[in-house]
Amino acid sequence: MINSLLSIQNSPTKFLKAPFSSINRKQQQDERQSKNNTLSMVETKSRRAKTLACLSIARRRRNNGVSESEETARFEQVGGEGISVLCGLGYWVQGSRCFPWLALNFHMVHSLGLQPATLQLVQYSCSLPMVAKPLYGVLSDVLYIGSGRRVPYITIGVLLQVLAWGSMATFQGAREVLPSLMAFAMLSNLGASITEVAKDALVAEYGLRYRINGLQSYALMASAAGGVLGNLLGGYLLLRTPPKVSFLVFAALLSLQLVVSLSSKEESFGLPRITETSSVLKSVKKQLSNFMEAIQADEISQPLIWAVASISMVPLLSGSVFCYQTQVLNLDPSVIGMSKVVGQLMLLGLTVVYDRYLKTLPMRPLIQIVQLLYALSILLDYILLKQINLGVGISNEVFVLCFSSLAEILAQFKILPFAVRLANMCPQGCEGSVTSFLASALCLSQIVSAFLGVGLANLMGVTSSNYTNLSSGILIQSLAALVPLCFMHFVPMSEPVIGKEVKRGSSKRSRRSRRVGRVVPQENIAKRRGRESEEAQR
């Protein structure tokens, strides 16, 4: 005999709804929501057991929709430790390049007796190899050396720097004869430019690959930390040892970086390998065409034009100010070195503040404020030249220690938002080309600025025995720094979303708009659902 209760329970009969249907519906929704929460918790626990990336709990969403903890988990999951050691040490060593160059400047002024304009001309003429950075970037993008296209170039650049500074430390003729000194200094800058191009491309490619935004901020932090230690060490060594000891110490630091780069494997970073063609020349031509197409976009070209113009149109008088501080004020190398330390600490603090708080602000007002502060900070050299600081009870040593490097630091910090923007907008496969083009354009603008400063110093009659008109040159320099504020419309308002996400998002929207015809706003959908629920309750 069949049980009637079992037959009713197993039958597909539909029962009538209860009179309080809204209450039952609410209970069903609550039960369904609790089940979904339970399933999501179980799923989250299983994911936590599987991957490291799901250990992160979203604390705060950024503009690109990726939380900070998710970025940290991705960084720790795929080659983050190896790339942090390789690039972190690389940026730290390159930031400490200031202390051998400080020793080289003192050597050229006191041992070789160069005039202020000649000193500045030699300094920035040796930077000419850095103008060719786009060539190194293109080669790094398309030409593999062994199994890598980033790490081997870092190794080659570090090796060239070891040879340059080691030769100047070991051989007397390499540092006492001006042509040979310039040749080795240019060799050092050639190696530094190759290394910087490969590191910048590696950081940009890694950030785009794993959706980690703003790695350039951490790179600048490592560089500033190296500058702090480098200036401390440079001031200490110059008081007690000849300049060749500083060259030898820096060559030892470069040797440590060489060992780390030789032991690093690019395969561990999880970056995709590009398809190689049989002809290297064909690959280079294709890469150049892709590079030209990338930089011609308004989103890249207009900010780059403003950054280059804002540097090149300001005549640089750093060589004349350096000679005035050492020859007229007779400041010790330790004071100048400590002023650079204070400046690097300020740069480090500004970078941390930018990464934590200023990255989400509109770009144009931020750059406008920084440019205005830069123009005003140039006047600090005018105060020193007129000895106004002594009238308010501040000695020359204290004034130089606290304020001498402020203008230089603001000029470096101004470039950070542009570097982050261009790194986020690099097309895949053009990371080295685009980032190296930015560095090359900025280096060329600094060289133009330095040559304008040399011409201005000669026009004002500034020599090692006459600094009377240097204050007028400082005023002209400050007024020139205000001119870029007149064409701020070239600077965009906001930071872009990382490249691939922008492309995918726009393509989906375009396909959806072609298919549907128009997009219904979410507010209208919410209002329509509200009216339907009210009618159902009635």
XYZ file of C-alpha atoms in Angstrom:
538
model
C 0.000 0.000 0.000
C 1.418 3.355 -1.017
C 1.747 5.961 1.668
C -0.295 9.042 0.769
C 2.108 11.393 2.534
C 5.028 10.123 0.473
C 3.069 10.455 -2.727
C 2.169 14.041 -1.907
C 5.728 14.892 -1.004
C 7.215 13.463 -4.182
C 4.588 14.784 -6.560
C 5.256 17.907 -8.663
C 2.017 19.515 -7.505
C 2.154 23.313 -7.114
C 0.466 24.707 -4.004
C -1.301 28.018 -3.681
C 0.624 30.898 -2.217
C -0.005 32.000 1.344
C -1.980 35.208 1.893
C 1.069 36.928 3.372
C 3.074 36.444 0.182
C 5.318 39.435 0.798
C 6.426 38.019 4.157
C 7.109 34.611 2.657
C 8.977 36.188 -0.192
C 11.141 38.111 2.265
C 11.884 34.977 4.257
C 12.859 33.132 1.097
C 15.177 35.963 0.089
C 16.798 35.951 3.537
C 17.299 32.182 3.367
C 18.728 32.425 -0.148
C 21.096 35.228 0.913
C 22.288 33.253 3.930
C 22.964 30.251 1.689
C 24.932 32.393 -0.731
C 26.973 33.861 2.126
C 27.689 30.366 3.435
C 28.745 29.164 -0.005
C 30.957 32.212 -0.523
C 32.611 31.653 2.849
C 33.286 28.003 2.029
C 34.574 28.959 -1.401
C 36.811 31.626 0.092
C 38.241 29.139 2.569
C 39.012 26.685 -0.217
C 40.641 29.395 -2.262
C 42.727 30.457 0.689
C 44.074 26.963 0.901
C 44.965 26.955 -2.779
C 46.533 30.306 -3.638
C 48.400 33.111 -1.959
C 46.523 35.800 -3.835
C 43.257 35.120 -2.003
C 44.865 35.796 1.349
C 44.265 39.468 0.638
C 41.044 41.121 1.875
C 40.048 44.211 -0.094
C 40.562 47.240 2.105
C 40.175 50.104 -0.338
C 39.532 50.224 -4.074
C 41.709 52.349 -6.286
C 40.800 54.027 -9.552
C 41.621 50.936 -11.577
C 39.488 48.665 -9.415
C 42.372 46.705 -7.836
C 42.848 46.766 -4.084
C 46.196 47.343 -2.413
C 46.213 43.924 -0.764
C 45.522 42.189 -4.088
C 48.514 43.985 -5.618
C 50.687 42.885 -2.691
C 49.587 39.275 -3.063
C 50.296 39.284 -6.790
C 53.703 40.814 -6.194
C 54.583 38.141 -3.631
C 53.199 35.333 -5.745
C 55.108 35.627 -9.027
C 58.785 36.604 -8.864
C 58.222 39.565 -6.554
C 61.135 38.779 -4.266
C 63.609 38.325 -7.117
C 62.586 41.481 -8.954
C 62.620 43.499 -5.735
C 66.215 42.438 -5.017
C 67.414 43.013 -8.582
C 65.676 46.322 -9.292
C 65.652 47.576 -5.691
C 69.408 47.182 -5.395
C 69.835 48.599 -8.891
C 67.885 51.772 -8.145
C 69.646 52.083 -4.793
C 73.104 51.862 -6.403
C 72.157 54.254 -9.190
C 70.836 56.692 -6.594
C 74.188 56.556 -4.816
C 75.980 57.697 -8.002
C 75.865 61.169 -6.483
C 78.856 60.558 -4.205
C 81.443 59.664 -6.922
C 80.136 62.561 -9.000
C 80.454 64.872 -6.000
C 84.078 63.780 -5.687
C 84.546 64.257 -9.430
C 83.164 67.811 -9.256
C 85.535 68.716 -6.414
C 88.399 67.130 -8.359
C 87.647 69.145 -11.501
C 87.317 72.437 -9.548
C 90.293 72.130 -7.177
C 92.715 69.824 -9.030
C 92.008 70.739 -12.666
C 90.961 74.364 -11.967
C 87.907 74.497 -14.237
C 85.823 77.664 -14.517
C 82.128 77.516 -13.431
C 80.781 77.576 -16.998
C 83.351 74.998 -18.136
C 82.502 72.748 -15.189
C 78.811 72.780 -16.066
C 79.615 72.235 -19.741
C 81.732 69.165 -18.920
C 79.111 67.796 -16.513
C 76.277 67.788 -19.015
C 78.375 66.965 -22.082
C 79.183 63.676 -20.378
C 75.418 62.991 -20.232
C 75.127 62.804 -24.023
C 75.095 58.938 -24.071
C 71.833 59.089 -22.126
C 70.131 60.835 -25.053
C 70.345 57.563 -27.024
C 68.178 55.704 -24.490
C 65.367 54.988 -27.027
C 67.858 52.952 -29.064
C 68.741 50.873 -26.003
C 65.035 50.504 -25.247
C 64.201 49.245 -28.738
C 67.060 46.738 -28.612
C 65.916 45.591 -25.180
C 62.366 45.092 -26.467
C 63.214 42.938 -29.500
C 66.702 41.455 -29.041
C 67.213 38.594 -26.612
C 70.650 37.938 -25.157
C 70.640 34.338 -24.045
C 67.255 33.699 -22.423
C 66.454 37.279 -21.377
C 65.907 40.726 -22.795
C 66.114 42.802 -19.573
C 68.547 41.235 -17.100
C 71.430 40.789 -19.604
C 71.260 44.492 -20.481
C 71.380 45.366 -16.781
C 74.515 43.240 -16.493
C 76.183 44.891 -19.501
C 75.454 48.382 -18.179
C 76.804 47.605 -14.720
C 79.958 46.100 -16.226
C 80.640 49.264 -18.238
C 80.289 51.362 -15.089
C 82.700 49.123 -13.172
C 85.278 49.557 -15.930
C 84.826 53.359 -16.012
C 85.020 54.127 -12.285
C 87.615 51.433 -11.643
C 89.864 52.927 -14.315
C 89.525 56.452 -12.888
C 90.373 55.105 -9.434
C 93.350 53.020 -10.561
C 95.053 55.007 -13.346
C 96.214 58.557 -12.646
C 96.096 59.600 -16.296
C 92.421 58.658 -16.490
C 91.489 61.352 -13.950
C 94.212 63.993 -14.381
C 93.840 64.550 -18.138
C 90.519 66.200 -19.006
C 89.829 64.376 -22.342
C 90.413 60.944 -20.793
C 88.369 61.902 -17.732
C 85.477 62.944 -19.977
C 85.765 59.710 -21.959
C 85.502 57.520 -18.846
C 82.692 59.684 -17.454
C 80.784 59.223 -20.722
C 81.444 55.466 -20.540
C 79.998 55.472 -17.032
C 76.879 57.324 -18.193
C 76.545 54.935 -21.136
C 76.481 51.978 -18.755
C 74.111 53.784 -16.388
C 71.702 54.617 -19.213
C 71.596 50.998 -20.459
C 70.980 49.756 -16.918
C 68.273 52.332 -16.229
C 66.458 51.540 -19.483
C 66.393 47.816 -18.726
C 65.276 48.350 -15.104
C 62.526 50.817 -16.058
C 61.257 48.476 -18.777
C 61.316 45.492 -16.420
C 59.363 47.371 -13.746
C 56.814 48.680 -16.267
C 56.374 45.265 -17.915
C 55.974 43.511 -14.568
C 53.439 46.073 -13.350
C 51.364 45.797 -16.532
C 51.547 42.013 -16.520
C 50.222 41.581 -12.980
C 48.139 44.800 -12.718
C 50.339 46.401 -10.044
C 50.021 50.170 -10.294
C 52.682 52.669 -9.234
C 55.840 50.536 -8.924
C 57.734 53.602 -10.158
C 57.070 55.230 -6.771
C 58.926 52.438 -4.997
C 61.734 52.686 -7.538
C 62.133 56.384 -6.748
C 62.091 55.564 -3.022
C 64.981 53.122 -3.494
C 66.865 55.713 -5.542
C 66.325 58.373 -2.878
C 67.500 55.979 -0.153
C 70.655 55.357 -2.167
C 71.123 59.091 -2.545
C 70.912 59.553 1.236
C 73.656 57.021 1.924
C 75.701 58.123 -1.081
C 75.820 61.765 -0.028
C 76.642 60.839 3.558
C 79.457 58.610 2.376
C 80.655 61.160 -0.173
C 80.943 63.996 2.319
C 82.763 61.761 4.815
C 85.238 60.378 2.269
C 86.086 63.762 0.745
C 87.127 65.116 4.157
C 89.599 62.299 4.801
C 90.567 60.724 1.479
C 91.349 61.833 -2.104
C 88.633 61.539 -4.782
C 90.079 58.302 -6.174
C 88.963 56.472 -3.006
C 85.362 57.506 -3.700
C 85.699 56.151 -7.231
C 87.022 52.852 -5.873
C 84.244 52.497 -3.267
C 81.565 53.070 -5.872
C 83.213 50.519 -8.174
C 82.925 48.028 -5.301
C 79.185 48.763 -4.956
C 78.771 48.257 -8.687
C 80.582 44.919 -8.394
C 77.978 43.815 -5.836
C 75.197 44.792 -8.231
C 76.988 42.886 -11.009
C 77.014 39.711 -8.899
C 73.277 40.053 -8.157
C 72.386 40.612 -11.818
C 74.483 37.638 -12.921
C 72.690 35.392 -10.421
C 69.176 36.587 -11.390
C 67.086 34.519 -13.797
C 64.567 36.423 -15.898
C 62.398 33.309 -16.333
C 61.460 33.421 -12.635
C 59.541 36.699 -13.115
C 56.806 34.990 -15.147
C 56.959 37.453 -18.039
C 55.844 36.262 -21.508
C 58.446 35.628 -24.172
C 57.853 37.537 -27.378
C 57.940 35.786 -30.729
C 61.325 36.155 -32.345
C 61.771 36.588 -36.103
C 64.648 35.413 -38.212
C 65.799 38.937 -39.067
C 66.890 41.245 -36.264
C 66.704 44.263 -38.566
C 63.096 43.438 -39.416
C 62.231 43.156 -35.720
C 63.866 46.507 -34.975
C 61.957 48.211 -37.804
C 58.678 46.741 -36.601
C 59.407 47.807 -33.055
C 60.287 51.330 -34.184
C 56.980 51.615 -36.062
C 55.048 50.414 -32.996
C 57.009 52.837 -30.830
C 56.281 55.792 -33.121
C 52.599 54.901 -33.181
C 52.543 54.745 -29.361
C 54.198 58.093 -28.696
C 52.087 59.929 -31.291
C 48.967 59.377 -29.199
C 47.774 62.591 -27.531
C 47.588 60.882 -24.139
C 51.362 60.334 -24.268
C 52.691 63.124 -26.495
C 51.034 66.121 -24.825
C 52.188 65.425 -21.225
C 55.640 64.585 -22.558
C 55.837 67.885 -24.470
C 54.974 69.826 -21.327
C 57.491 67.944 -19.158
C 60.313 68.447 -21.669
C 59.483 72.115 -22.285
C 59.171 72.900 -18.569
C 62.762 71.709 -18.025
C 64.495 72.887 -21.193
C 63.295 76.502 -21.028
C 64.775 77.101 -17.552
C 68.527 77.968 -17.711
C 70.444 75.878 -15.201
C 73.099 77.611 -13.059
C 74.057 74.720 -10.782
C 77.739 74.820 -11.765
C 78.080 78.506 -10.947
C 76.244 78.091 -7.625
C 78.454 75.113 -6.723
C 81.641 77.090 -7.428
C 80.297 80.048 -5.421
C 79.602 77.810 -2.430
C 83.045 76.180 -2.502
C 85.257 79.105 -3.584
C 83.579 82.177 -2.050
C 81.746 80.772 0.960
C 84.466 78.108 1.493
C 81.958 75.470 2.543
C 83.299 72.034 3.491
C 82.422 69.019 1.329
C 80.627 67.545 4.345
C 78.184 70.486 4.388
C 77.404 70.121 0.694
C 77.123 66.356 1.074
C 74.752 66.712 4.035
C 72.637 69.204 2.053
C 72.211 66.527 -0.603
C 71.269 64.049 2.149
C 68.550 66.410 3.395
C 67.329 66.813 -0.166
C 67.147 63.053 -0.752
C 65.265 62.625 2.527
C 62.770 65.236 1.363
C 62.441 63.434 -1.980
C 61.869 60.145 -0.177
C 59.192 61.721 2.013
C 57.479 63.371 -0.970
C 57.456 60.070 -2.846
C 55.854 58.256 0.079
C 53.224 60.989 0.430
C 52.500 60.835 -3.303
C 52.145 57.065 -3.280
C 49.847 57.077 -0.250
C 47.728 60.206 -0.684
C 48.420 62.211 -3.859
C 48.184 59.512 -6.524
C 44.391 59.779 -6.715
C 44.363 63.587 -7.000
C 43.892 65.314 -10.383
C 47.233 65.490 -12.140
C 47.035 69.020 -13.537
C 46.522 70.936 -10.254
C 49.214 68.820 -8.578
C 51.807 69.581 -11.268
C 50.803 73.239 -11.251
C 51.453 73.527 -7.514
C 54.794 71.698 -7.777
C 55.939 73.929 -10.662
C 55.042 77.069 -8.720
C 56.953 75.812 -5.673
C 59.919 75.006 -7.908
C 60.008 78.549 -9.304
C 59.889 79.999 -5.784
C 62.564 77.619 -4.453
C 65.057 78.900 -7.034
C 64.980 82.227 -5.196
C 66.640 80.533 -2.215
C 69.940 80.783 -4.125
C 69.270 84.511 -4.533
C 68.880 84.812 -0.741
C 72.219 83.048 -0.286
C 73.995 85.223 -2.843
C 72.707 88.439 -1.258
C 73.494 87.029 2.238
C 69.965 87.834 3.396
C 70.097 84.723 5.552
C 72.804 86.292 7.729
C 70.514 89.249 8.414
C 67.902 86.946 9.962
C 70.464 84.984 11.984
C 70.887 81.904 9.748
C 74.475 80.966 8.943
C 75.552 79.956 5.458
C 76.219 76.372 6.555
C 72.741 75.938 8.038
C 71.037 77.641 5.091
C 72.844 75.482 2.515
C 72.210 72.379 4.612
C 68.455 72.943 4.802
C 67.488 74.726 1.576
C 70.197 74.268 -1.038
C 68.756 71.108 -2.646
C 65.061 72.020 -2.486
C 64.775 73.201 -6.098
C 66.599 70.125 -7.405
C 64.336 67.797 -5.394
C 61.143 69.469 -6.613
C 62.387 69.172 -10.203
C 62.890 65.430 -9.705
C 59.576 64.931 -7.930
C 57.706 66.721 -10.730
C 58.618 63.915 -13.141
C 57.137 61.114 -10.999
C 53.456 61.526 -12.073
C 54.517 61.583 -15.731
C 56.610 58.411 -15.283
C 53.689 56.605 -13.619
C 51.291 57.710 -16.359
C 53.506 56.621 -19.255
C 54.334 53.302 -17.567
C 50.600 52.567 -17.212
C 49.958 53.420 -20.862
C 52.815 51.416 -22.412
C 51.561 49.053 -25.142
C 52.583 45.451 -24.611
C 56.036 44.845 -26.042
C 56.979 48.547 -26.062
C 57.765 48.975 -22.359
C 61.469 49.611 -22.922
C 60.916 51.916 -25.890
C 58.370 54.219 -24.266
C 60.007 54.461 -20.820
C 63.445 55.000 -22.358
C 62.051 57.694 -24.637
C 60.741 59.541 -21.584
C 64.131 59.282 -19.865
C 65.970 60.329 -23.021
C 63.694 63.313 -23.626
C 64.122 64.458 -20.029
C 67.904 64.038 -20.242
C 68.030 66.017 -23.487
C 65.940 68.777 -21.922
C 68.361 68.930 -18.968
C 71.302 69.212 -21.363
C 69.556 72.054 -23.223
C 68.831 73.723 -19.886
C 72.478 73.379 -18.843
C 73.742 74.854 -22.127
C 71.330 77.759 -21.740
C 72.728 78.250 -18.249
C 76.282 78.277 -19.616
C 75.285 80.934 -22.138
C 73.533 82.972 -19.450
C 76.557 82.747 -17.128
C 78.880 83.912 -19.907
C 76.464 86.737 -20.796
C 76.393 87.852 -17.158
C 80.202 87.668 -16.946
C 80.234 85.038 -14.170
C 83.726 83.632 -13.590
C 85.584 82.023 -10.688
C 86.693 85.523 -9.571
C 83.495 87.463 -10.320
C 80.029 86.427 -9.104
C 78.506 89.926 -9.036
C 75.820 89.318 -11.681
C 74.979 85.760 -10.624
C 72.029 87.017 -8.569
C 70.474 88.564 -11.703
C 70.841 85.210 -13.438
C 69.007 83.536 -10.551
C 66.089 85.957 -10.965
C 65.924 85.213 -14.709
C 65.944 81.498 -13.920
C 63.032 81.864 -11.481
C 60.957 83.889 -13.966
C 61.629 81.309 -16.688
C 60.312 78.564 -14.369
C 56.947 80.384 -14.246
C 56.468 80.294 -18.034
C 55.337 76.594 -18.193
C 52.310 77.541 -16.077
C 50.889 79.302 -19.149
C 50.325 76.047 -21.098
C 49.093 73.704 -18.379
C 46.342 72.461 -20.715
C 48.848 69.945 -22.084
C 48.845 68.186 -18.705
C 45.902 65.765 -18.288
C 43.594 65.969 -15.315
C 43.626 62.342 -14.160
C 45.747 59.194 -14.222
C 44.844 56.509 -16.792
C 43.732 52.983 -16.010
C 46.294 50.279 -16.844
C 46.492 49.738 -20.593
C 44.854 46.368 -21.223
C 41.879 47.106 -19.017
C 41.195 50.307 -20.909
C 41.290 48.540 -24.252
C 39.105 45.679 -23.147
C 36.610 47.941 -21.432
C 36.261 50.209 -24.431
C 35.877 47.312 -26.850
C 33.147 45.715 -24.736
C 31.271 48.992 -24.477
C 31.514 49.561 -28.205
C 30.277 46.059 -28.981
C 27.419 46.459 -26.508
C 26.448 49.836 -27.928
C 26.458 48.483 -31.475
C 24.332 45.523 -30.448
C 21.770 47.245 -28.243
C 21.755 50.728 -29.685
C 21.932 52.611 -26.418
C 22.923 51.967 -22.834
C 20.235 52.304 -20.160
C 21.508 54.112 -17.048
C 21.538 52.159 -13.818
C 19.407 54.799 -12.092
C 16.514 54.231 -14.519
C 16.705 50.479 -13.952
C 16.590 50.960 -10.176
C 13.577 53.300 -10.436
C 11.740 50.875 -12.712
C 12.305 47.985 -10.305
C 11.061 50.146 -7.420
C 7.817 50.949 -9.271
C 7.277 47.265 -10.109
C 7.716 46.244 -6.466
C 5.246 48.927 -5.328
C 2.669 47.767 -7.871
C 3.128 44.142 -6.746
C 2.537 45.102 -3.118
C -0.633 46.987 -4.058
